[in-house]
């Protein structure tokens, strides 16, 4: 039996249909109001946990130092170019997985609240996604910036702000 086929009022905790007594037509507020409220709530959630931000930045700095020390001072011969390609691959995978795991961690913790509020038609999925993403955007920019600022000069990639 699927969660999508269960009946309203059943014991399924994550039933995706409308809540009892709530109309399935329309939302309780406009798109902009929904977006603003979710953005504000998400921003407060990010600010409420400064230790998490510090841990993510420290973790990023440590991994960057490790990768930078592995690929330290590459020369531009055939082996060096292959090593630089490998380091760029590690750049991309590390930054991608850090952000993906951060999103998965936050969303899985908020899933019951999200489903309850979505079922009550308090907000749409797109406003939730955009609000959460924009609230966490400074961190999504800061973490790769810290990582690249450490590893880029250690590896010996082309110097200069225009190449960074």
mmCIF file with all atom_site columns, C-alpha atoms in Angstrom, residues 16-128:
data_model
loop_
_atom_site.group_PDB
_atom_site.id
_atom_site.type_symbol
_atom_site.label_atom_id
_atom_site.label_alt_id
_atom_site.label_comp_id
_atom_site.label_asym_id
_atom_site.label_entity_id
_atom_site.label_seq_id
_atom_site.pdbx_PDB_ins_code
_atom_site.Cartn_x
_atom_site.Cartn_y
_atom_site.Cartn_z
_atom_site.occupancy
_atom_site.B_iso_or_equiv
_atom_site.pdbx_formal_charge
_atom_site.auth_seq_id
_atom_site.auth_comp_id
_atom_site.auth_asym_id
_atom_site.auth_atom_id
_atom_site.pdbx_PDB_model_num
ATOM 1   C CA . UNK A 1 16  ? -0.315  14.201 1.176   1.00 0.00 ? 16  UNK A CA 1
ATOM 2   C CA . UNK A 1 17  ? -3.960  15.162 0.662   1.00 0.00 ? 17  UNK A CA 1
ATOM 3   C CA . UNK A 1 18  ? -5.767  18.211 2.077   1.00 0.00 ? 18  UNK A CA 1
ATOM 4   C CA . UNK A 1 19  ? -6.371  18.348 5.821   1.00 0.00 ? 19  UNK A CA 1
ATOM 5   C CA . UNK A 1 20  ? -9.860  17.839 7.217   1.00 0.00 ? 20  UNK A CA 1
ATOM 6   C CA . UNK A 1 21  ? -11.935 21.001 7.022   1.00 0.00 ? 21  UNK A CA 1
ATOM 7   C CA . UNK A 1 22  ? -9.493  22.762 4.687   1.00 0.00 ? 22  UNK A CA 1
ATOM 8   C CA . UNK A 1 23  ? -10.488 23.637 1.162   1.00 0.00 ? 23  UNK A CA 1
ATOM 9   C CA . UNK A 1 24  ? -8.416  22.129 -1.604  1.00 0.00 ? 24  UNK A CA 1
ATOM 10  C CA . UNK A 1 25  ? -8.913  25.295 -3.682  1.00 0.00 ? 25  UNK A CA 1
ATOM 11  C CA . UNK A 1 26  ? -6.635  28.294 -3.169  1.00 0.00 ? 26  UNK A CA 1
ATOM 12  C CA . UNK A 1 27  ? -4.185  29.242 -0.480  1.00 0.00 ? 27  UNK A CA 1
ATOM 13  C CA . UNK A 1 28  ? -4.650  31.336 2.629   1.00 0.00 ? 28  UNK A CA 1
ATOM 14  C CA . UNK A 1 29  ? -2.327  34.119 1.449   1.00 0.00 ? 29  UNK A CA 1
ATOM 15  C CA . UNK A 1 30  ? -0.747  35.466 -1.719  1.00 0.00 ? 30  UNK A CA 1
ATOM 16  C CA . UNK A 1 31  ? 2.400   34.027 -3.260  1.00 0.00 ? 31  UNK A CA 1
ATOM 17  C CA . UNK A 1 32  ? 4.478   37.029 -2.116  1.00 0.00 ? 32  UNK A CA 1
ATOM 18  C CA . UNK A 1 33  ? 3.214   36.816 1.454   1.00 0.00 ? 33  UNK A CA 1
ATOM 19  C CA . UNK A 1 34  ? 4.000   33.105 1.555   1.00 0.00 ? 34  UNK A CA 1
ATOM 20  C CA . UNK A 1 35  ? 7.453   33.730 0.114   1.00 0.00 ? 35  UNK A CA 1
ATOM 21  C CA . UNK A 1 36  ? 8.235   36.558 2.538   1.00 0.00 ? 36  UNK A CA 1
ATOM 22  C CA . UNK A 1 37  ? 7.109   34.576 5.583   1.00 0.00 ? 37  UNK A CA 1
ATOM 23  C CA . UNK A 1 38  ? 9.100   31.494 4.617   1.00 0.00 ? 38  UNK A CA 1
ATOM 24  C CA . UNK A 1 39  ? 12.156  33.589 3.745   1.00 0.00 ? 39  UNK A CA 1
ATOM 25  C CA . UNK A 1 40  ? 11.951  35.378 7.103   1.00 0.00 ? 40  UNK A CA 1
ATOM 26  C CA . UNK A 1 41  ? 11.461  32.134 9.056   1.00 0.00 ? 41  UNK A CA 1
ATOM 27  C CA . UNK A 1 42  ? 14.305  30.428 7.191   1.00 0.00 ? 42  UNK A CA 1
ATOM 28  C CA . UNK A 1 43  ? 16.613  33.405 7.697   1.00 0.00 ? 43  UNK A CA 1
ATOM 29  C CA . UNK A 1 44  ? 15.887  33.389 11.443  1.00 0.00 ? 44  UNK A CA 1
ATOM 30  C CA . UNK A 1 45  ? 16.580  29.660 11.492  1.00 0.00 ? 45  UNK A CA 1
ATOM 31  C CA . UNK A 1 46  ? 19.973  30.222 9.857   1.00 0.00 ? 46  UNK A CA 1
ATOM 32  C CA . UNK A 1 47  ? 20.837  33.043 12.277  1.00 0.00 ? 47  UNK A CA 1
ATOM 33  C CA . UNK A 1 48  ? 19.626  31.067 15.286  1.00 0.00 ? 48  UNK A CA 1
ATOM 34  C CA . UNK A 1 49  ? 22.368  28.473 14.886  1.00 0.00 ? 49  UNK A CA 1
ATOM 35  C CA . UNK A 1 50  ? 25.703  30.302 14.487  1.00 0.00 ? 50  UNK A CA 1
ATOM 36  C CA . UNK A 1 51  ? 27.605  27.232 15.712  1.00 0.00 ? 51  UNK A CA 1
ATOM 37  C CA . UNK A 1 52  ? 26.452  25.298 12.644  1.00 0.00 ? 52  UNK A CA 1
ATOM 38  C CA . UNK A 1 53  ? 27.816  28.049 10.393  1.00 0.00 ? 53  UNK A CA 1
ATOM 39  C CA . UNK A 1 54  ? 31.139  28.032 12.256  1.00 0.00 ? 54  UNK A CA 1
ATOM 40  C CA . UNK A 1 55  ? 31.384  24.237 12.063  1.00 0.00 ? 55  UNK A CA 1
ATOM 41  C CA . UNK A 1 56  ? 30.663  24.213 8.317   1.00 0.00 ? 56  UNK A CA 1
ATOM 42  C CA . UNK A 1 57  ? 33.272  26.913 7.692   1.00 0.00 ? 57  UNK A CA 1
ATOM 43  C CA . UNK A 1 58  ? 35.851  25.156 9.892   1.00 0.00 ? 58  UNK A CA 1
ATOM 44  C CA . UNK A 1 59  ? 35.141  21.819 8.209   1.00 0.00 ? 59  UNK A CA 1
ATOM 45  C CA . UNK A 1 60  ? 35.533  23.476 4.813   1.00 0.00 ? 60  UNK A CA 1
ATOM 46  C CA . UNK A 1 61  ? 38.826  25.071 5.833   1.00 0.00 ? 61  UNK A CA 1
ATOM 47  C CA . UNK A 1 62  ? 40.188  21.753 7.135   1.00 0.00 ? 62  UNK A CA 1
ATOM 48  C CA . UNK A 1 63  ? 39.233  19.829 3.978   1.00 0.00 ? 63  UNK A CA 1
ATOM 49  C CA . UNK A 1 64  ? 40.648  22.655 1.850   1.00 0.00 ? 64  UNK A CA 1
ATOM 50  C CA . UNK A 1 65  ? 43.964  22.504 3.727   1.00 0.00 ? 65  UNK A CA 1
ATOM 51  C CA . UNK A 1 66  ? 44.067  18.731 3.259   1.00 0.00 ? 66  UNK A CA 1
ATOM 52  C CA . UNK A 1 67  ? 43.369  18.889 -0.479  1.00 0.00 ? 67  UNK A CA 1
ATOM 53  C CA . UNK A 1 68  ? 45.700  21.865 -0.863  1.00 0.00 ? 68  UNK A CA 1
ATOM 54  C CA . UNK A 1 69  ? 48.517  19.996 0.869   1.00 0.00 ? 69  UNK A CA 1
ATOM 55  C CA . UNK A 1 70  ? 47.981  16.920 -1.316  1.00 0.00 ? 70  UNK A CA 1
ATOM 56  C CA . UNK A 1 71  ? 48.173  18.932 -4.538  1.00 0.00 ? 71  UNK A CA 1
ATOM 57  C CA . UNK A 1 72  ? 50.605  21.597 -3.261  1.00 0.00 ? 72  UNK A CA 1
ATOM 58  C CA . UNK A 1 73  ? 52.691  23.465 -5.846  1.00 0.00 ? 73  UNK A CA 1
ATOM 59  C CA . UNK A 1 74  ? 51.810  21.692 -9.077  1.00 0.00 ? 74  UNK A CA 1
ATOM 60  C CA . UNK A 1 75  ? 53.986  22.438 -12.099 1.00 0.00 ? 75  UNK A CA 1
ATOM 61  C CA . UNK A 1 76  ? 52.539  22.722 -15.581 1.00 0.00 ? 76  UNK A CA 1
ATOM 62  C CA . UNK A 1 77  ? 53.885  19.534 -17.131 1.00 0.00 ? 77  UNK A CA 1
ATOM 63  C CA . UNK A 1 78  ? 51.791  16.549 -18.192 1.00 0.00 ? 78  UNK A CA 1
ATOM 64  C CA . UNK A 1 79  ? 51.631  15.023 -14.699 1.00 0.00 ? 79  UNK A CA 1
ATOM 65  C CA . UNK A 1 80  ? 50.900  18.411 -13.127 1.00 0.00 ? 80  UNK A CA 1
ATOM 66  C CA . UNK A 1 81  ? 48.039  19.095 -15.511 1.00 0.00 ? 81  UNK A CA 1
ATOM 67  C CA . UNK A 1 82  ? 46.515  15.698 -14.723 1.00 0.00 ? 82  UNK A CA 1
ATOM 68  C CA . UNK A 1 83  ? 46.904  16.428 -11.006 1.00 0.00 ? 83  UNK A CA 1
ATOM 69  C CA . UNK A 1 84  ? 45.235  19.820 -11.469 1.00 0.00 ? 84  UNK A CA 1
ATOM 70  C CA . UNK A 1 85  ? 42.355  18.096 -13.278 1.00 0.00 ? 85  UNK A CA 1
ATOM 71  C CA . UNK A 1 86  ? 42.019  15.754 -10.311 1.00 0.00 ? 86  UNK A CA 1
ATOM 72  C CA . UNK A 1 87  ? 42.071  18.652 -7.873  1.00 0.00 ? 87  UNK A CA 1
ATOM 73  C CA . UNK A 1 88  ? 39.370  20.475 -9.844  1.00 0.00 ? 88  UNK A CA 1
ATOM 74  C CA . UNK A 1 89  ? 37.272  17.308 -9.735  1.00 0.00 ? 89  UNK A CA 1
ATOM 75  C CA . UNK A 1 90  ? 37.712  17.230 -5.956  1.00 0.00 ? 90  UNK A CA 1
ATOM 76  C CA . UNK A 1 91  ? 36.756  20.935 -5.806  1.00 0.00 ? 91  UNK A CA 1
ATOM 77  C CA . UNK A 1 92  ? 33.479  20.234 -7.559  1.00 0.00 ? 92  UNK A CA 1
ATOM 78  C CA . UNK A 1 93  ? 32.573  17.043 -5.739  1.00 0.00 ? 93  UNK A CA 1
ATOM 79  C CA . UNK A 1 94  ? 33.456  18.438 -2.317  1.00 0.00 ? 94  UNK A CA 1
ATOM 80  C CA . UNK A 1 95  ? 31.471  21.641 -2.774  1.00 0.00 ? 95  UNK A CA 1
ATOM 81  C CA . UNK A 1 96  ? 28.529  19.798 -4.309  1.00 0.00 ? 96  UNK A CA 1
ATOM 82  C CA . UNK A 1 97  ? 28.298  17.165 -1.600  1.00 0.00 ? 97  UNK A CA 1
ATOM 83  C CA . UNK A 1 98  ? 28.725  19.688 1.215   1.00 0.00 ? 98  UNK A CA 1
ATOM 84  C CA . UNK A 1 99  ? 25.767  21.693 -0.049  1.00 0.00 ? 99  UNK A CA 1
ATOM 85  C CA . UNK A 1 100 ? 23.671  18.625 -0.867  1.00 0.00 ? 100 UNK A CA 1
ATOM 86  C CA . UNK A 1 101 ? 24.193  17.095 2.564   1.00 0.00 ? 101 UNK A CA 1
ATOM 87  C CA . UNK A 1 102 ? 23.406  20.416 4.243   1.00 0.00 ? 102 UNK A CA 1
ATOM 88  C CA . UNK A 1 103 ? 20.119  20.650 2.344   1.00 0.00 ? 103 UNK A CA 1
ATOM 89  C CA . UNK A 1 104 ? 19.213  17.017 3.037   1.00 0.00 ? 104 UNK A CA 1
ATOM 90  C CA . UNK A 1 105 ? 19.978  17.449 6.727   1.00 0.00 ? 105 UNK A CA 1
ATOM 91  C CA . UNK A 1 106 ? 17.842  20.590 7.052   1.00 0.00 ? 106 UNK A CA 1
ATOM 92  C CA . UNK A 1 107 ? 14.961  19.338 4.927   1.00 0.00 ? 107 UNK A CA 1
ATOM 93  C CA . UNK A 1 108 ? 14.710  15.964 6.655   1.00 0.00 ? 108 UNK A CA 1
ATOM 94  C CA . UNK A 1 109 ? 14.488  17.729 10.017  1.00 0.00 ? 109 UNK A CA 1
ATOM 95  C CA . UNK A 1 110 ? 11.739  20.047 8.735   1.00 0.00 ? 110 UNK A CA 1
ATOM 96  C CA . UNK A 1 111 ? 9.801   17.441 6.734   1.00 0.00 ? 111 UNK A CA 1
ATOM 97  C CA . UNK A 1 112 ? 6.963   16.829 9.244   1.00 0.00 ? 112 UNK A CA 1
ATOM 98  C CA . UNK A 1 113 ? 6.376   20.582 9.676   1.00 0.00 ? 113 UNK A CA 1
ATOM 99  C CA . UNK A 1 114 ? 6.545   21.153 5.929   1.00 0.00 ? 114 UNK A CA 1
ATOM 100 C CA . UNK A 1 115 ? 4.029   18.400 5.190   1.00 0.00 ? 115 UNK A CA 1
ATOM 101 C CA . UNK A 1 116 ? 1.620   19.597 7.882   1.00 0.00 ? 116 UNK A CA 1
ATOM 102 C CA . UNK A 1 117 ? 1.765   23.213 6.694   1.00 0.00 ? 117 UNK A CA 1
ATOM 103 C CA . UNK A 1 118 ? 1.549   22.216 3.033   1.00 0.00 ? 118 UNK A CA 1
ATOM 104 C CA . UNK A 1 119 ? -1.444  20.018 3.770   1.00 0.00 ? 119 UNK A CA 1
ATOM 105 C CA . UNK A 1 120 ? -3.106  22.952 5.542   1.00 0.00 ? 120 UNK A CA 1
ATOM 106 C CA . UNK A 1 121 ? -2.446  25.020 2.399   1.00 0.00 ? 121 UNK A CA 1
ATOM 107 C CA . UNK A 1 122 ? -0.392  27.627 4.243   1.00 0.00 ? 122 UNK A CA 1
ATOM 108 C CA . UNK A 1 123 ? 2.128   27.789 1.415   1.00 0.00 ? 123 UNK A CA 1
ATOM 109 C CA . UNK A 1 124 ? 3.074   26.305 -1.903  1.00 0.00 ? 124 UNK A CA 1
ATOM 110 C CA . UNK A 1 125 ? 6.058   24.075 -2.574  1.00 0.00 ? 125 UNK A CA 1
ATOM 111 C CA . UNK A 1 126 ? 7.741   26.633 -4.841  1.00 0.00 ? 126 UNK A CA 1
ATOM 112 C CA . UNK A 1 127 ? 7.577   29.396 -2.219  1.00 0.00 ? 127 UNK A CA 1
ATOM 113 C CA . UNK A 1 128 ? 9.039   27.042 0.383   1.00 0.00 ? 128 UNK A CA 1
#
